[in-house]
CSV table of C-alpha atoms and ligand atoms in Angstrom, one decimal:
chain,number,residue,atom,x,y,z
Q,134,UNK,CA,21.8,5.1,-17.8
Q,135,UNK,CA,24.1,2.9,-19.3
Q,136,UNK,CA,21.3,0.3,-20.0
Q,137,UNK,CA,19.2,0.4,-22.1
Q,138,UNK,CA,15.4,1.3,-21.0
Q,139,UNK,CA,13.2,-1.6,-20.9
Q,140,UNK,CA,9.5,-1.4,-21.5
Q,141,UNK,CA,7.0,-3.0,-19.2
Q,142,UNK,CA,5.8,-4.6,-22.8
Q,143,UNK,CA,6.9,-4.9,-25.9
Q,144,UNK,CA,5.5,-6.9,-28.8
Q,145,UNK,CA,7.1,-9.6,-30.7
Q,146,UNK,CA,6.8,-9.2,-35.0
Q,147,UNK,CA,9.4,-11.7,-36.8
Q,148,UNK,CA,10.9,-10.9,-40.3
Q,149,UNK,CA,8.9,-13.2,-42.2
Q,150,UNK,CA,5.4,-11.4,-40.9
Q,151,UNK,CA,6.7,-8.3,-41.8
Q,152,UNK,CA,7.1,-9.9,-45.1
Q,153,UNK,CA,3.7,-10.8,-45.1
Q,154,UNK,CA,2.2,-7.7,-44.6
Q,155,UNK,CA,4.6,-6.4,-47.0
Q,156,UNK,CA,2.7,-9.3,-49.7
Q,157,UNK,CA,-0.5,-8.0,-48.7
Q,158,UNK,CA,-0.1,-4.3,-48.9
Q,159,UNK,CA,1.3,-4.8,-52.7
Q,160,UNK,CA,-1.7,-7.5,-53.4
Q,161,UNK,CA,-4.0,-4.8,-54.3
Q,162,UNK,CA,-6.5,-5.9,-51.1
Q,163,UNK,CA,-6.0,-4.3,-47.9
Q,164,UNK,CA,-9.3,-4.3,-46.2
Q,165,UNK,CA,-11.4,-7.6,-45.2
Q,166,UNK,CA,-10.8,-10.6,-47.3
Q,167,UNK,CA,-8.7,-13.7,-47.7
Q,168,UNK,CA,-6.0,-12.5,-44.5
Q,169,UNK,CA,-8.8,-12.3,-42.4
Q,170,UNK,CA,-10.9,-15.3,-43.5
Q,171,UNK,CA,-7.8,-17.5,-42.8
Q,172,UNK,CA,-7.1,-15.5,-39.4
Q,173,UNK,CA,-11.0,-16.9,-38.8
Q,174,UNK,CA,-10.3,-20.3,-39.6
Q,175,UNK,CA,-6.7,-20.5,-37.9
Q,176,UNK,CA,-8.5,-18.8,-34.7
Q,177,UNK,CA,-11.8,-21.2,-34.9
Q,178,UNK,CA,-9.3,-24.3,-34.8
Q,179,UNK,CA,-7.9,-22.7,-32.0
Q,180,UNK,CA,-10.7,-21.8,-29.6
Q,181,UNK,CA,-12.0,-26.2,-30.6
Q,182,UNK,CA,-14.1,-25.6,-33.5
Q,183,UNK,CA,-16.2,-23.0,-32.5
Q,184,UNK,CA,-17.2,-19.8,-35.0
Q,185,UNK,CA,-14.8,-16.7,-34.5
Q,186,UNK,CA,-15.3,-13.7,-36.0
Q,187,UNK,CA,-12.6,-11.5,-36.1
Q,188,UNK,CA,-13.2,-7.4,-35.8
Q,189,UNK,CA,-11.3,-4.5,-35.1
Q,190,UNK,CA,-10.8,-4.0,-31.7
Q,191,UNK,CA,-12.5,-6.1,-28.7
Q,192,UNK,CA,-14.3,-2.9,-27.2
Q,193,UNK,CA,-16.5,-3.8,-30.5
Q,194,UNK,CA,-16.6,-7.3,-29.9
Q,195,UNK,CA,-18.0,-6.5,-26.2
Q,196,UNK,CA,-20.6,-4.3,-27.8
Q,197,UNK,CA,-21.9,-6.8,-30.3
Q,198,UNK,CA,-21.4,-9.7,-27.7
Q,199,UNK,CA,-24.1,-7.4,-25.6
Q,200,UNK,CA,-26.1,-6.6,-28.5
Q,201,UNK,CA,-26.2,-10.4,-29.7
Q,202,UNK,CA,-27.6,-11.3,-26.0
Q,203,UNK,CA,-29.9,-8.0,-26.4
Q,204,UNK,CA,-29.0,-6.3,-23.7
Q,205,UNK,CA,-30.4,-2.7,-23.2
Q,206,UNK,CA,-32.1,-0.3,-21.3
Q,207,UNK,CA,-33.6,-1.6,-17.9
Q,208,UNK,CA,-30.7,-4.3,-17.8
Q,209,UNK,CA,-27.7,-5.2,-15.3
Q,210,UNK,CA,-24.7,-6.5,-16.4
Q,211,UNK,CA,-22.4,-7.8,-13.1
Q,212,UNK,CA,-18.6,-7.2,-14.1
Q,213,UNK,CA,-15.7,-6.3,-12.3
Q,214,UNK,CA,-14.5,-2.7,-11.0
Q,215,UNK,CA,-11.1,-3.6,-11.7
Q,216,UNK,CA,-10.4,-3.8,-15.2
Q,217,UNK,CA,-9.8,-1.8,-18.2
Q,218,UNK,CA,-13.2,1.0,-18.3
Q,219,UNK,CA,-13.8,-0.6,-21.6
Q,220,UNK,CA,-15.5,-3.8,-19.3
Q,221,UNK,CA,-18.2,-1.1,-18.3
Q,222,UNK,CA,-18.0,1.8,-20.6
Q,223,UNK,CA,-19.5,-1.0,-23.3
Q,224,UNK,CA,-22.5,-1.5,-20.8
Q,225,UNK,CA,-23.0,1.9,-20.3
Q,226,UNK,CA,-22.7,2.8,-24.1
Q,227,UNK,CA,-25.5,-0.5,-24.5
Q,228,UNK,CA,-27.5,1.8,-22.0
Q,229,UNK,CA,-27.7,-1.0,-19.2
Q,230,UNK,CA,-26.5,-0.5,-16.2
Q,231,UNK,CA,-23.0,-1.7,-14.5
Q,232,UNK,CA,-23.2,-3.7,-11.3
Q,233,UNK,CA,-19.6,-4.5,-9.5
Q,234,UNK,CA,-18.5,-7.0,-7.3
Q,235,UNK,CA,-15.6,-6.5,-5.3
Q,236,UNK,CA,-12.4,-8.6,-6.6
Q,237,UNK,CA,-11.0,-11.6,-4.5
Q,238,UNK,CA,-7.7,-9.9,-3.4
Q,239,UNK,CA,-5.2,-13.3,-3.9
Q,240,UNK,CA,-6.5,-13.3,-8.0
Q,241,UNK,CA,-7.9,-10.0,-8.2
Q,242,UNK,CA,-10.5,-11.2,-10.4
Q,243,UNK,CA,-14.5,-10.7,-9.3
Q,244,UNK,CA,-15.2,-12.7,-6.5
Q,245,UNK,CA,-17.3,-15.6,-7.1
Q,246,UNK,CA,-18.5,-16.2,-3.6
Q,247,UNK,CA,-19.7,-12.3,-3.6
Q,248,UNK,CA,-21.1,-12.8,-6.9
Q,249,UNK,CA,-24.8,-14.0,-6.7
Q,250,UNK,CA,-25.9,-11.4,-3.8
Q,251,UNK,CA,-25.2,-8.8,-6.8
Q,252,UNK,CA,-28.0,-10.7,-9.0
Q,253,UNK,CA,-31.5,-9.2,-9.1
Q,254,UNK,CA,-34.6,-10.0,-11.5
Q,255,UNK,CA,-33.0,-7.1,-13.7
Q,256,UNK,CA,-29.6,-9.0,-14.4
Q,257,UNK,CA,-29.3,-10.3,-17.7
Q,258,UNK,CA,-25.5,-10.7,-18.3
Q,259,UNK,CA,-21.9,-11.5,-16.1
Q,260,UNK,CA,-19.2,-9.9,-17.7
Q,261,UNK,CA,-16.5,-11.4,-16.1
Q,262,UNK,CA,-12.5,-10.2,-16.6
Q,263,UNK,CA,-9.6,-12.5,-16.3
Q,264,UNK,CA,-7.1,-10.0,-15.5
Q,265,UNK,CA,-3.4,-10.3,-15.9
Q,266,UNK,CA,-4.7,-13.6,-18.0
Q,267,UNK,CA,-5.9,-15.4,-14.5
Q,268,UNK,CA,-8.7,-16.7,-15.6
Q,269,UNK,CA,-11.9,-16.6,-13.5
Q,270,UNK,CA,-12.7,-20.5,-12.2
Q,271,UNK,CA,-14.9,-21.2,-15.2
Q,272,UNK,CA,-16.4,-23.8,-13.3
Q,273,UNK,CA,-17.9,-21.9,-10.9
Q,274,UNK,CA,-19.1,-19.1,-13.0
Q,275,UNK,CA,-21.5,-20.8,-15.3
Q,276,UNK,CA,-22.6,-22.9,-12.4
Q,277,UNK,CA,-24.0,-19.5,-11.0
Q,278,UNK,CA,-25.0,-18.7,-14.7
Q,279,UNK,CA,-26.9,-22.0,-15.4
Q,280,UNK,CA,-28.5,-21.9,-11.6
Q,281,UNK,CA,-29.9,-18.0,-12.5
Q,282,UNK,CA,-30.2,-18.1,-16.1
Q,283,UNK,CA,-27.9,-15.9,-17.4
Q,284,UNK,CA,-25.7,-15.4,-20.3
Q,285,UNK,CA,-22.0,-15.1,-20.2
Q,286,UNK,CA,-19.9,-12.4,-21.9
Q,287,UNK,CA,-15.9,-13.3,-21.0
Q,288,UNK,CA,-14.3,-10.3,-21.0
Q,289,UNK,CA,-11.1,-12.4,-22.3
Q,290,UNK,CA,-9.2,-9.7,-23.8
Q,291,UNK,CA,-6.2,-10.7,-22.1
Q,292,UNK,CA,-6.4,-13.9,-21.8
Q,293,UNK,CA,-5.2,-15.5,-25.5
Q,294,UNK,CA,-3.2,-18.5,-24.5
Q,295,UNK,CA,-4.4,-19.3,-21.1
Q,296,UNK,CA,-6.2,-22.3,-20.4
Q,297,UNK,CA,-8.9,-23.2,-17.8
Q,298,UNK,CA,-8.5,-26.8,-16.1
Q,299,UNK,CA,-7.3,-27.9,-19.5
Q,300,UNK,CA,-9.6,-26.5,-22.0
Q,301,UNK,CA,-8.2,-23.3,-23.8
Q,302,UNK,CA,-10.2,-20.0,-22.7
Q,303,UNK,CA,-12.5,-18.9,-25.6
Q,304,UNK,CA,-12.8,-23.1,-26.3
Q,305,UNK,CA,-15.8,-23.2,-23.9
Q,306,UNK,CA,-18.1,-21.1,-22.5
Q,307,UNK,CA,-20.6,-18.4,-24.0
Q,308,UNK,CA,-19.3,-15.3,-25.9
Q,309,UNK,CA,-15.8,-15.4,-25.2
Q,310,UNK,CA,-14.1,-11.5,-25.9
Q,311,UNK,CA,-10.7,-11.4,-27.0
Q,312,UNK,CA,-8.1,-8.1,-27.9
Q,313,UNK,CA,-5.7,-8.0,-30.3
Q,314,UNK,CA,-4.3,-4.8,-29.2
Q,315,UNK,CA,-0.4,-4.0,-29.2
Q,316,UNK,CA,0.0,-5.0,-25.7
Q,317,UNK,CA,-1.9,-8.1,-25.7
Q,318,UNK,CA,-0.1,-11.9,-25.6
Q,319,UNK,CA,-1.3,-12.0,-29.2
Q,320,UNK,CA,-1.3,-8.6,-31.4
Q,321,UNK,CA,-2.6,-7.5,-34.6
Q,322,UNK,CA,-1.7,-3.7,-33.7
Q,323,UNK,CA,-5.4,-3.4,-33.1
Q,324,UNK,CA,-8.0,-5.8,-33.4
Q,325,UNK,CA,-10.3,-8.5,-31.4
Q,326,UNK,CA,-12.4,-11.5,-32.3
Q,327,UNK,CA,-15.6,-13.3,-31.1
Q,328,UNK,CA,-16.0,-16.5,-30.1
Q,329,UNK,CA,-19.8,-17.6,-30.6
Q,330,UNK,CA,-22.1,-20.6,-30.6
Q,331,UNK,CA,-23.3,-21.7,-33.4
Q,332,UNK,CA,-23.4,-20.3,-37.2
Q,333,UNK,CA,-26.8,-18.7,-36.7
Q,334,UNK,CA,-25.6,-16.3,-33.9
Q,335,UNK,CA,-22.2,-15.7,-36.1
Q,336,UNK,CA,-24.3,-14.4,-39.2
Q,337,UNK,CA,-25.9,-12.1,-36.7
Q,338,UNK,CA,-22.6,-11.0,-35.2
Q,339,UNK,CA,-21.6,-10.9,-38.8
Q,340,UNK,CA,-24.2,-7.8,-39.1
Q,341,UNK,CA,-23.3,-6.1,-36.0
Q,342,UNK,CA,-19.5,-6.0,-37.3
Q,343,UNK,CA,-20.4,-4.0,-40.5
Q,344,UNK,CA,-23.5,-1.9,-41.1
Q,345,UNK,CA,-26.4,-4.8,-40.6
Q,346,UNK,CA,-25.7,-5.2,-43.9
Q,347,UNK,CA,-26.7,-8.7,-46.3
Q,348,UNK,CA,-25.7,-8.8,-49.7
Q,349,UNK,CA,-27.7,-10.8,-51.9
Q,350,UNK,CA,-25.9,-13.1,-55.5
Q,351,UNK,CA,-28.3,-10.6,-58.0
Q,352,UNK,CA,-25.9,-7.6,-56.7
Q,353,UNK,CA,-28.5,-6.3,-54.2
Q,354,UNK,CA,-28.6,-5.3,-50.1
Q,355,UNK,CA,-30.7,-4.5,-47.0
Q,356,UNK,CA,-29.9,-3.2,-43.7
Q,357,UNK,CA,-31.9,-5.0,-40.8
Q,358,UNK,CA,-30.2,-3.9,-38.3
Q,359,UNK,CA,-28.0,-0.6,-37.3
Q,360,UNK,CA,-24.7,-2.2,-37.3
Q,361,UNK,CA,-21.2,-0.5,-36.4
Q,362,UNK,CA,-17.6,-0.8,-38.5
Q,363,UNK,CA,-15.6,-3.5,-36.6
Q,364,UNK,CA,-13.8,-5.5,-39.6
Q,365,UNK,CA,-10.7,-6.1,-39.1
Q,366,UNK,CA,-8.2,-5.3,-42.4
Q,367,UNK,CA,-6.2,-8.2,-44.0
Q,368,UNK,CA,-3.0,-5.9,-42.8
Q,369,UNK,CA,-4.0,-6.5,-39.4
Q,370,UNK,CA,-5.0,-10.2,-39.9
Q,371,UNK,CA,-1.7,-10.9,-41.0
Q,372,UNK,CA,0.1,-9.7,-38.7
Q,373,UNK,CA,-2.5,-11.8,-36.0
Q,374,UNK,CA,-1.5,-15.4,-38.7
Q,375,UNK,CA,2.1,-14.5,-37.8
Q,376,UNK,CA,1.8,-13.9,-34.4
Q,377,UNK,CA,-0.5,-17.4,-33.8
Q,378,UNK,CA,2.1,-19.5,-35.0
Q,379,UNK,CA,4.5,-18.2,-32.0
Q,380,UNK,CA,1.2,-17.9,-29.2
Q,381,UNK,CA,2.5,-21.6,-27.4
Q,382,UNK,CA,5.6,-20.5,-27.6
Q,383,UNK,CA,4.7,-17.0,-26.0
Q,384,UNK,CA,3.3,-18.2,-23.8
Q,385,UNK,CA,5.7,-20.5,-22.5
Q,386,UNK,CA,8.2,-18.0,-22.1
Q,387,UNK,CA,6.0,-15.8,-20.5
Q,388,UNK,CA,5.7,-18.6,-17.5
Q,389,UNK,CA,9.0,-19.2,-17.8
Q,390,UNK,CA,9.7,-15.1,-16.9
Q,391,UNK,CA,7.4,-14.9,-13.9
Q,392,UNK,CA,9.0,-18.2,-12.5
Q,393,UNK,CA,12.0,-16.1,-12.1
Q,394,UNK,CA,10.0,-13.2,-10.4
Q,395,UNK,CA,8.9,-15.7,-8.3
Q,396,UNK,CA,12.1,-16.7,-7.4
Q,397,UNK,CA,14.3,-13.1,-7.7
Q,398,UNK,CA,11.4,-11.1,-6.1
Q,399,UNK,CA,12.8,-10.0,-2.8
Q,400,UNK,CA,9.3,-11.0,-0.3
Q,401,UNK,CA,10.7,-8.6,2.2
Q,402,UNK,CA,9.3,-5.7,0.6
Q,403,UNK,CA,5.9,-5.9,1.5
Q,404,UNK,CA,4.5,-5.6,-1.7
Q,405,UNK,CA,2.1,-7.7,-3.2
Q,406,UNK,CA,3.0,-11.1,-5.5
Q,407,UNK,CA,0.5,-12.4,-8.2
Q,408,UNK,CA,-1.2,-15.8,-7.6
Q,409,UNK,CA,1.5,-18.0,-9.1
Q,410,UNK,CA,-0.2,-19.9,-11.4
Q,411,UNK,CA,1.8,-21.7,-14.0
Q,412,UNK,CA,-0.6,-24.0,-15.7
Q,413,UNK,CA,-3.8,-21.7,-16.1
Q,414,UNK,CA,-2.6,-18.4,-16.7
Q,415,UNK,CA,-1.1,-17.0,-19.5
Q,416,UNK,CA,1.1,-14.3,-17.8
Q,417,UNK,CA,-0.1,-11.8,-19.7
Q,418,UNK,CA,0.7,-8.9,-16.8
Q,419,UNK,CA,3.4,-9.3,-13.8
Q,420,UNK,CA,1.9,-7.1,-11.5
Q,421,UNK,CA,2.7,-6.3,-7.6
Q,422,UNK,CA,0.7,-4.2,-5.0
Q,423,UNK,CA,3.1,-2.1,-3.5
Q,424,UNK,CA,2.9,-1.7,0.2
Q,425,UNK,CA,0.5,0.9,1.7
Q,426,UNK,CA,3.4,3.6,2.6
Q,427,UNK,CA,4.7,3.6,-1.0
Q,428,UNK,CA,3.3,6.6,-3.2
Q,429,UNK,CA,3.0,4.7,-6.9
Q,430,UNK,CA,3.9,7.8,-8.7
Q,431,UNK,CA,7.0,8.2,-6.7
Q,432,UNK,CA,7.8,4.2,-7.3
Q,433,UNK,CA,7.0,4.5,-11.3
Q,434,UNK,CA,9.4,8.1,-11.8
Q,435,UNK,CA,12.3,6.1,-9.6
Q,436,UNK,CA,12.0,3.3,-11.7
Q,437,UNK,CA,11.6,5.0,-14.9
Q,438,UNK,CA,15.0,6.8,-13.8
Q,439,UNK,CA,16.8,3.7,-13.4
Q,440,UNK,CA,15.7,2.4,-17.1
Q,441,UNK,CA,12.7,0.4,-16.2
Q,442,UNK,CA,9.0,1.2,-16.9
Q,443,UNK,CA,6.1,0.5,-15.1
Q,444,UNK,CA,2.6,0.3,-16.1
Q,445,UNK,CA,-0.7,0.9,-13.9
Q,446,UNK,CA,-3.6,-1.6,-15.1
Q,447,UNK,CA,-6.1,-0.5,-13.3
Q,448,UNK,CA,-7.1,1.9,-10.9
Q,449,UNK,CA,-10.9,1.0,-10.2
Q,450,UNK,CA,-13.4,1.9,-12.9
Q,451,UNK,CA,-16.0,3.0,-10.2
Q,452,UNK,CA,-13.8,5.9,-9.0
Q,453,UNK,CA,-13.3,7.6,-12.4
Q,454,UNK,CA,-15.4,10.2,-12.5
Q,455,UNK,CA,-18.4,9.0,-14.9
Q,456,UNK,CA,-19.2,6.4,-12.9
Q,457,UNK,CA,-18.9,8.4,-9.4
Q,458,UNK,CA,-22.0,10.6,-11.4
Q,459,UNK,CA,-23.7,7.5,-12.4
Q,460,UNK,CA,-24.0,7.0,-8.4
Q,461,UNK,CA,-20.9,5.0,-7.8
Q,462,UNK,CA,-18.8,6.0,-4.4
Q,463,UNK,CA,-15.7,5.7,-2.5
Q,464,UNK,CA,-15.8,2.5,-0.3
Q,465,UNK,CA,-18.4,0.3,-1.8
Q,466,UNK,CA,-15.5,-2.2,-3.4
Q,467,UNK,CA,-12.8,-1.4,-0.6
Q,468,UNK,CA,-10.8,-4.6,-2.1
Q,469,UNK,CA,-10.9,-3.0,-5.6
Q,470,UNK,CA,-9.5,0.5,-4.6
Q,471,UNK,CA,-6.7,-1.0,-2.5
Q,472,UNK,CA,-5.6,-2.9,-5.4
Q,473,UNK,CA,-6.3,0.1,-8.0
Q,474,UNK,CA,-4.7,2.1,-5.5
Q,475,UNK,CA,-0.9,0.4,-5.2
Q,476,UNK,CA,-1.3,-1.9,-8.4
Q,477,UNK,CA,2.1,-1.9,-11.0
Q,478,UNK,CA,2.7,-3.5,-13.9
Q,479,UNK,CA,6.4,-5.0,-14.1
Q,480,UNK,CA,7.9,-6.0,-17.4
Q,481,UNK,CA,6.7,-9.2,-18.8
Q,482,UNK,CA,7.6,-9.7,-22.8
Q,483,UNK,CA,8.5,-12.8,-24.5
Q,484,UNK,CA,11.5,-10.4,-26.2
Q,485,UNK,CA,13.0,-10.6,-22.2
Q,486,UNK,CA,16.0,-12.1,-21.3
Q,487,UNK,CA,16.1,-13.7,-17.9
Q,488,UNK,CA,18.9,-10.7,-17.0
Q,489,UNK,CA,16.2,-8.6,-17.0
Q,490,UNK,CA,13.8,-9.6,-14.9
Q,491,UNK,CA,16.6,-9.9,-12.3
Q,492,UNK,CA,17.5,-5.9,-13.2
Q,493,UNK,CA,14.0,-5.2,-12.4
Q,494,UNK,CA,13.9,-6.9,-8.9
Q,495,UNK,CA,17.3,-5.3,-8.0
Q,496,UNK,CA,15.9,-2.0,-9.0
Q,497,UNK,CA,12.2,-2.5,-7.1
Q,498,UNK,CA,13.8,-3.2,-4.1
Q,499,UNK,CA,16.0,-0.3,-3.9
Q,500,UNK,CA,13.5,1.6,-5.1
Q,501,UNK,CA,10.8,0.7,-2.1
Q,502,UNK,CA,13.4,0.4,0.3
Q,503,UNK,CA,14.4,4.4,0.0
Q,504,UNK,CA,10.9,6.3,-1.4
Q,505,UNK,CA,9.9,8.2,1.7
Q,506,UNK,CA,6.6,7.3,3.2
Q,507,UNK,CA,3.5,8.9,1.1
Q,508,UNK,CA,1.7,11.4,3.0
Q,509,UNK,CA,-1.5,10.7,4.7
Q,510,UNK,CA,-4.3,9.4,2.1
Q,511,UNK,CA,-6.5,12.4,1.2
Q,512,UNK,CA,-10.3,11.9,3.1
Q,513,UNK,CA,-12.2,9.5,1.5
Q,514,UNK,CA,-14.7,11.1,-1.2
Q,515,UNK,CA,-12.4,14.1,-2.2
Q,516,UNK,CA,-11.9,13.8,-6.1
Q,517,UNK,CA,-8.2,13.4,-5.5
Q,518,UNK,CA,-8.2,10.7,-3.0
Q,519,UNK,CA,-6.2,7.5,-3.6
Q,520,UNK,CA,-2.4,7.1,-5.0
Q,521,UNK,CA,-1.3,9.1,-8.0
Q,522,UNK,CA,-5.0,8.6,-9.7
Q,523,UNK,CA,-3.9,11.4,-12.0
Q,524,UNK,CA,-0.7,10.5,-12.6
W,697,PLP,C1,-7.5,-4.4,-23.8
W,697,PLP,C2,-8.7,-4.7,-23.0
W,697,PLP,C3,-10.0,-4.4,-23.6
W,697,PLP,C4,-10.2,-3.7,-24.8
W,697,PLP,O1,-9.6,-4.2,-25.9
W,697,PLP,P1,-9.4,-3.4,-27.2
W,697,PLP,O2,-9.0,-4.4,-28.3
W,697,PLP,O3,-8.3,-2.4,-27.0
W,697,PLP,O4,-10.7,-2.7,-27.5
W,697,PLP,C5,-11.1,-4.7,-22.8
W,697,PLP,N1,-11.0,-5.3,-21.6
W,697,PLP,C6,-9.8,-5.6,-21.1
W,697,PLP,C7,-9.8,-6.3,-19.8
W,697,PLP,C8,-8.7,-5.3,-21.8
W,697,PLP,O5,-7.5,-5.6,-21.2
């Protein structure tokens, strides 16, 4: 190809944070300290004031966000089946038990109007997922919370920069989840951070992060409880300083790129278009369900060959096979494992040049215009069932 290939991501590091990492590898203090206290602060300003806790990835924020609520054996957690596996690997690993509701299949996010027949005296938690960066409606979520009880965990690992109804996801809410990991809108290689309540509940997620360990002025400590390793490193918080100071304007060219999907996408395809939010959503993902009769695996080689990649986020967590032998089957979220099924990630990166996105249409559609029909689907239940699941 004469072209050079373009990612479906790619992240955005400028010269000067490069610098800074440079400044903090020679300063003699790599691990947790002043880098990642300022990362806090910046991030708590952010989110409105509320206490942020940064920590190494957002799988561990999940876990201590489920630990702070004390969530354990016996308990339900209602979450998503379309998602990342981290969303319900971390209620497994807490030894509660995942329940899904199907997704709405315009946002692809749980649906809200299928969500309190999935409540039962054993619930405890939602763990919602604003995928793509579409956030759930907020509003109606925590009225279901209040009316039932229950805590909220946001599973908003991809949702840094998106808003709901004006209010910056992780500014509201319960414990708000967010990832810092490569891909993300906003990366610190890895990494995550917390959003809490109050101080009280920080100092405790302050314990979870490293060891349950308090250290007391006469040089003393104690344990109280059996805390993981989830700091983040000063190397990794500044590169997250550097990459908050371009997050609005990330952002903006992210909305500015799927606008031109919107309008370069040819709609005869059949395939799929996101909702086309351009006020809530941070257009973290641009992804498209492709029609029924195209085989993904054969979409994603054709496109790979003409200098494009294309990512697949997520076939549905139910199918993989833990969670088939924790009882989960073919069929029960049908909406789900369509989506799962024909579900591609396009290119979406602030580094993008409108050229680009235009490339990629002009390559989908001649790509789903000449892929040969898929053969039949497999019968339902057999382990290989579904598009390209082991692709
Ligand atoms: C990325 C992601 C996670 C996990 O984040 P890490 O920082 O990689 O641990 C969890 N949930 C969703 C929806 C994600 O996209």
């Amino acid at each position: 190809m004469s072209k050079e290939f373009l990612p479906f991501t790619r992240p955005s590091i400028d010269e000067q944070t490069i610098a800074g990492v440079a400044e903090v590898l020679r300063s003699g203090w790599i691990t947790s300290g002043p880098q990642v206290r300022e990362f806090e602060a910046q991030l708590s300003a952010y989110f409105g004031g509320r206490p942020v806790r940064a920590l190494s990835s957002a799988t561990g924020a999940l876990e201590i966000g489920l630990a702070l609520a004390q969530v354990g054996a016996g308990d339900e957690v209602v979450t998503t089946p379309l998602s990342w596996v981290a969303t319900a690997n971390v209620i497994v690993r807490a030894g509660a038990r995942p329940v899904f509701v199907d997704v709405d299949p315009q946002t692809r996010n749980i649906d809200l109007s299928l969500l309190e027949a999935a409540i039962t005296p054993a619930t405890r938690m939602l763990l919602p997922v604003d995928l793509a960066g579409l956030p759930v409606d907020r509003t109606r979520l925590y009225a279901i919370a209040r009316r039932h009880g229950l805590r909220v965990l946001e599973d908003a690992a991809q949702s840094m920069g998106a808003s709901w109804q004006g209010e910056r996801i992780g500014a509201g809410g319960d414990l708000v989840s967010v990832s810092f990991h490569a891909n993300k809108n906003l990366t610190t290689g890895e990494g995550g951070c917390l959003v809490l309540n109050d101080e009280q509940e920080a100092r405790r997620c302050e314990l979870w992060r490293l060891q349950g360990v308090e250290r007391f002025a006469d040089g003393s400590l104690d344990a109280t409880l059996p805390g993981g390793k989830h700091n983040l490193t000063d190397i990794a918080a500044r590169i997250g300083l550097g990459q908050l100071a371009h997050l609005e304007e990330f952002t903006a060219r992210r909305r500015a790129l799927a606008r031109r999907y919107f309008e370069r996408f040819d709609r005869t395809l059949g395939c799929e278009l996101p909702v086309a939010d351009f006020v809530n959503s941070n257009w973290h993902m641009f992804q498209i369900v492709l029609p029924e009769r195209v085989e993904r695996g054969a979409f994603i080689r054709a496109m790979h060959d003409g200098g494009v990649g294309v990512g697949v986020h997520y076939p549905a967590i139910h199918l993989l096979t833990l969670y088939r032998q924790l009882g989960f089957k073919p069929g029960e979220f049908p909406v789900a494992e369509r989506i799962g099924d024909g579900i591609a990630t396009l290119p979406l990166f602030p580094a993008m040049r409108d050229e680009d996105v235009d490339r990629v249409c002009e390559l989908a559609a001649r790509c789903v215009r000449s892929l040969p029909a898929r053969e039949p689907a497999a019968p339902a239940g057999s382990a290989s069932a579904g598009r390209g699941r082991r692709a």
